[in-house]
Amino acid sequence: THKVEHLKEKLISQAQEVSRLRSELGGTDLEKHRDLLMVENERLRQEMRRCEAELQELRAKPAAPCTGCEHSQESAQLRDRLSQLQLEVAENKGLLSELNLEVQQKTDRLAEVELRLKDCLAEKAQEEERLSRRLRDSHETIASLRAQSPPIKYVIKTVEVESSKTKQALSESQARNQHLQEQVAMQRQVLKEMEQQLQSSHQLTAQLRAQIAMYESELERAHGQMLEEMQSLEEDKNRAIEEAFARAQVEMKAVHENLAGVRTNLLTLQPALRTLTNDYNGLKRQVRGFPLLLQEALKSVKAEIGQAIEEVNSNNQELLRKYRRELQLRKKCHNELVRLKGNIRVIARVRPVTKEDGEGPEATNAVTFDPDDDSIIHLLHKGKPVSFELDKVFSSQASQQDVFQEVQALITSCIDGFNVCIFAYGQTGAGKTYTMEGTPENPGINQRALRLLFSEVQEKASDWEYTITVSAAEIYNEVLRDLLGQEPQEKLEIRLCPDGSGQLYVPGLTEFQVQSVEDINKVFEFGHTNRTTEFTNLNEHSSRSHALLIVTVRGVDCSTGLRTTGKLNLVDLAGSERVGKSGAEGSRLREAQHINKSLSALGDVIAALRSRQGHVPFRNSKLTYLLQDSLSGDSKTLMVVQVSPVEKNTSETLYSLKFAERVRSVELGPGSRRTELGSWSSQEHLEWESACQTPQPSARAHSAPGSGTTSRPGSIRRKLQPSA
Ligand code: ADP
Ligand code: MG
């Protein structure tokens, strides 16, 4: 019975334990929890809907006002932001619904577990009932057994047996209980997790709510700003309208005033207009009559003009006739002049008195000029006045340019293919080199001629192609040397051209092509250094030699191919002074003889040319031979006779001027020529002749010693003619 009692107690405690477990597990608790979640969920959903509705409202509101205002941009930004937020809200909604689903699942599972728990409990109750029934049976049995003692032991035994069975059942139920407990623990775990999840979803919801609140406030702010902006714009607009209105009113007032003024003006103008109209009508009448008047006037004027024109015409005709007659006359005169002058002109240039002339009676001026005639020069020689007439006389005041002006035409004719010779003649110190070379600051004919040629050639460059070459040579003691060559000491020969043209040329004579003034300067400098290195006393040497600058201008007509060649010979002659009987001997005497010979030969050649003699003694000197083709034919020659003005040089001046006049006067009639030539054989000349005993036959012919006749040049010609 103890055992039974014990079992009973145990059963009761078991039942209590089960009921406790049941209450502990609290199916109702879980349910409560689930309901709470569901309620919370529903609330959130509602809140969300409300938010959405508000958003919609807000979105609809600001669409209307101000477009294009500066806040529209901000509004657009805000709108963008809003849509972004909405997107986020949508996302959050998705998340929420997911959570809801999960909660639903969990609730389902919970229900399942509860169901199973119920089943277990029912089973347990059944078992208990069964056990209690068995217990009751056992009690009854025990009681009956007590009544029948003998079989009690057996009954006990069966009870014992049965009680072991019960024990087994108990342990089984305990095991099951254990299992149920485990399941409950598991369920609790699940529940805890679910609670955690719910909590996190709560947090999320809170966050979302906060965000939504933030967006709402932002929206509110944007809306507020927009409203403010619109307000200020509205105010601006109103203000502008008011101002414009005020201005318009003021203007209106002014216009009204103006109108009043104009009205009064109009009133005063009306009488003036009336008088003007009257005037106008009067003028109109006059104008109508005007064309008639004008026509008459025009007619008379036309007639007058016609008459005048006729008169002028007849006058013109008369003048033209006269002009033609004059022109013919002028041409005839010109031809005559050319015939008279020939192509040879002689001019004189007097240098100014210089410091080198010294002082005293010897340095006084002995040369005067005719103020009315620039071809006359007067010389006071040993107290006796002598006058000479040349083609032109340049006084000491004449500049380099003045002299160049005179020779300019001659130089340009070289471009047209004429050969030209310009000689500077005179005693040493009379200004030959000054006239030909000049000074660096004031260049003479040489440089000016080349400059002129360059510019002239340039002007014709469109039709003609020209090359200008320059050679420089000197003749000393009848020897020709190249001043531009590498070997200035080398003697050059004058040869006949092998082409049979009869022209002369100098083999080995250096020719430089020049294109600019710089080129000429280089050539001159080169020639000068050549001469200075060769001769220790250049001044003395150059006064005893002839210096030649030969400029050749070759042209080709671009269109026709026609060729021309012109040669310009610029010659600085040796000093013409004569050496007295006593002072000359040796080399000085030889020099003097050579100079005399060549200058005489030049005089003879020019004389022969000007008197148009059949024979011209070119071969009598190197100079005339070299210049033969530049002196003959239609060549042009200019002799510049340099004259010193001072008293001490009058003898040489006289001699030079006589030479000039002789050369110039050759073309005059035979009688007058003879008389002119008579002056050649002056006392001075004879003095010199006796001093120079020249060995050459031609020179002998020149000197005709002792004869002193007036026909000397004629006799030279007669003697030379057969030899040619
Ligand atoms: P030449 O060559 O005949 O021996 P230069 O030409 O050497 O003579 O002249 C001698 C001097 O007289 C030089 O100093 C020169 O400058 C000067 N002279 C010559 N002619 C003139 C002139 N027209 N004007 C100024 N000075 C002159
Ligand atoms: Mg000189």
PDB file of N, CA and C and ligand atoms in Angstrom, residues 349-352 354 356 395-396 398 400 426-435 439 543 572 642, ligand 1:
ATOM      1  N   ARG A 349      86.851 123.692-116.298  1.00  0.00           N
ATOM      2  CA  ARG A 349      86.410 123.823-114.901  1.00  0.00           C
ATOM      3  C   ARG A 349      87.551 124.455-114.114  1.00  0.00           C
ATOM      4  N   VAL A 350      87.222 125.543-113.438  1.00  0.00           N
ATOM      5  CA  VAL A 350      88.235 126.244-112.658  1.00  0.00           C
ATOM      6  C   VAL A 350      88.069 125.824-111.209  1.00  0.00           C
ATOM      7  N   ARG A 351      89.154 125.376-110.600  1.00  0.00           N
ATOM      8  CA  ARG A 351      89.056 124.974-109.187  1.00  0.00           C
ATOM      9  C   ARG A 351      89.177 126.218-108.317  1.00  0.00           C
ATOM     10  N   PRO A 352      88.638 126.164-107.104  1.00  0.00           N
ATOM     11  CA  PRO A 352      88.783 127.330-106.218  1.00  0.00           C
ATOM     12  C   PRO A 352      90.228 127.461-105.719  1.00  0.00           C
ATOM     13  N   THR A 354      92.975 127.301-103.116  1.00  0.00           N
ATOM     14  CA  THR A 354      93.052 126.472-101.893  1.00  0.00           C
ATOM     15  C   THR A 354      94.212 126.925-101.018  1.00  0.00           C
ATOM     16  N   GLU A 356      96.712 125.259-100.258  1.00  0.00           N
ATOM     17  CA  GLU A 356      97.973 124.787-100.833  1.00  0.00           C
ATOM     18  C   GLU A 356      98.567 125.819-101.800  1.00  0.00           C
ATOM     19  N   SER A 395      82.761 127.802-113.241  1.00  0.00           N
ATOM     20  CA  SER A 395      83.569 128.609-112.329  1.00  0.00           C
ATOM     21  C   SER A 395      83.913 127.789-111.087  1.00  0.00           C
ATOM     22  N   SER A 396      84.712 128.402-110.230  1.00  0.00           N
ATOM     23  CA  SER A 396      85.129 127.677-109.013  1.00  0.00           C
ATOM     24  C   SER A 396      83.957 127.402-108.072  1.00  0.00           C
ATOM     25  N   ALA A 398      81.151 126.150-109.062  1.00  0.00           N
ATOM     26  CA  ALA A 398      80.338 125.037-109.575  1.00  0.00           C
ATOM     27  C   ALA A 398      80.540 123.793-108.706  1.00  0.00           C
ATOM     28  N   GLN A 400      80.040 119.590-107.773  1.00  0.00           N
ATOM     29  CA  GLN A 400      80.199 118.321-108.489  1.00  0.00           C
ATOM     30  C   GLN A 400      78.913 118.003-109.255  1.00  0.00           C
ATOM     31  N   GLY A 426      94.607 118.684-117.700  1.00  0.00           N
ATOM     32  CA  GLY A 426      95.096 119.862-116.984  1.00  0.00           C
ATOM     33  C   GLY A 426      96.359 119.578-116.212  1.00  0.00           C
ATOM     34  N   GLN A 427      96.958 120.668-115.720  1.00  0.00           N
ATOM     35  CA  GLN A 427      98.210 120.482-114.979  1.00  0.00           C
ATOM     36  C   GLN A 427      97.918 119.813-113.636  1.00  0.00           C
ATOM     37  N   THR A 428      98.930 119.230-113.058  1.00  0.00           N
ATOM     38  CA  THR A 428      98.782 118.577-111.755  1.00  0.00           C
ATOM     39  C   THR A 428      98.309 119.608-110.724  1.00  0.00           C
ATOM     40  N   GLY A 429      97.300 119.219-109.973  1.00  0.00           N
ATOM     41  CA  GLY A 429      96.769 120.115-108.938  1.00  0.00           C
ATOM     42  C   GLY A 429      95.648 121.008-109.433  1.00  0.00           C
ATOM     43  N   ALA A 430      95.242 120.827-110.682  1.00  0.00           N
ATOM     44  CA  ALA A 430      94.187 121.693-111.230  1.00  0.00           C
ATOM     45  C   ALA A 430      92.783 121.131-110.946  1.00  0.00           C
ATOM     46  N   GLY A 431      92.705 119.897-110.418  1.00  0.00           N
ATOM     47  CA  GLY A 431      91.399 119.337-110.021  1.00  0.00           C
ATOM     48  C   GLY A 431      90.887 118.221-110.907  1.00  0.00           C
ATOM     49  N   LYS A 432      91.771 117.539-111.644  1.00  0.00           N
ATOM     50  CA  LYS A 432      91.328 116.431-112.519  1.00  0.00           C
ATOM     51  C   LYS A 432      90.736 115.284-111.685  1.00  0.00           C
ATOM     52  N   THR A 433      91.528 114.872-110.684  1.00  0.00           N
ATOM     53  CA  THR A 433      91.067 113.749-109.864  1.00  0.00           C
ATOM     54  C   THR A 433      89.818 114.143-109.072  1.00  0.00           C
ATOM     55  N   TYR A 434      89.775 115.395-108.637  1.00  0.00           N
ATOM     56  CA  TYR A 434      88.588 115.866-107.902  1.00  0.00           C
ATOM     57  C   TYR A 434      87.349 115.774-108.785  1.00  0.00           C
ATOM     58  N   THR A 435      87.500 116.172-110.052  1.00  0.00           N
ATOM     59  CA  THR A 435      86.345 116.120-110.960  1.00  0.00           C
ATOM     60  C   THR A 435      85.949 114.677-111.279  1.00  0.00           C
ATOM     61  N   THR A 439      85.683 113.296-103.725  1.00  0.00           N
ATOM     62  CA  THR A 439      86.018 112.859-102.364  1.00  0.00           C
ATOM     63  C   THR A 439      84.895 111.933-101.894  1.00  0.00           C
ATOM     64  N   SER A 543      99.981 111.452-111.077  1.00  0.00           N
ATOM     65  CA  SER A 543     100.015 112.665-111.899  1.00  0.00           C
ATOM     66  C   SER A 543     100.784 112.432-113.195  1.00  0.00           C
ATOM     67  N   ASP A 572      91.224 109.966-116.217  1.00  0.00           N
ATOM     68  CA  ASP A 572      91.926 110.991-115.431  1.00  0.00           C
ATOM     69  C   ASP A 572      93.333 111.055-116.024  1.00  0.00           C
ATOM     70  N   GLN A 642      90.789 121.190-116.815  1.00  0.00           N
ATOM     71  CA  GLN A 642      90.867 121.697-115.438  1.00  0.00           C
ATOM     72  C   GLN A 642      91.851 122.860-115.392  1.00  0.00           C
TER      73      GLN A 642
HETATM   74  P1  ADP B   1      94.811 116.820-110.061  1.00  0.00           P
HETATM   75  O1  ADP B   1      94.179 115.513-110.028  1.00  0.00           O
HETATM   76  O2  ADP B   1      94.534 117.563-111.313  1.00  0.00           O
HETATM   77  O3  ADP B   1      96.264 116.768-109.800  1.00  0.00           O
HETATM   78  P2  ADP B   1      93.354 117.258-107.689  1.00  0.00           P
HETATM   79  O4  ADP B   1      92.023 116.779-108.126  1.00  0.00           O
HETATM   80  O5  ADP B   1      94.172 116.308-106.896  1.00  0.00           O
HETATM   81  O6  ADP B   1      94.173 117.727-108.924  1.00  0.00           O
HETATM   82  O7  ADP B   1      93.097 118.609-106.910  1.00  0.00           O
HETATM   83  C1  ADP B   1      94.091 119.248-106.154  1.00  0.00           C
HETATM   84  C2  ADP B   1      93.505 119.807-104.880  1.00  0.00           C
HETATM   85  O8  ADP B   1      92.508 120.758-105.162  1.00  0.00           O
HETATM   86  C3  ADP B   1      92.834 118.723-104.121  1.00  0.00           C
HETATM   87  O9  ADP B   1      93.049 118.907-102.753  1.00  0.00           O
HETATM   88  C4  ADP B   1      91.370 118.895-104.427  1.00  0.00           C
HETATM   89  O10 ADP B   1      90.587 118.486-103.376  1.00  0.00           O
HETATM   90  C5  ADP B   1      91.257 120.389-104.609  1.00  0.00           C
HETATM   91  N1  ADP B   1      90.221 120.724-105.586  1.00  0.00           N
HETATM   92  C6  ADP B   1      90.290 120.559-106.903  1.00  0.00           C
HETATM   93  N2  ADP B   1      89.154 120.967-107.511  1.00  0.00           N
HETATM   94  C7  ADP B   1      88.346 121.416-106.525  1.00  0.00           C
HETATM   95  C8  ADP B   1      87.035 121.999-106.506  1.00  0.00           C
HETATM   96  N3  ADP B   1      86.326 122.178-107.622  1.00  0.00           N
HETATM   97  N4  ADP B   1      86.530 122.331-105.316  1.00  0.00           N
HETATM   98  C9  ADP B   1      87.229 122.146-104.197  1.00  0.00           C
HETATM   99  N5  ADP B   1      88.475 121.627-104.145  1.00  0.00           N
HETATM  100  C10 ADP B   1      89.046 121.271-105.299  1.00  0.00           C
END
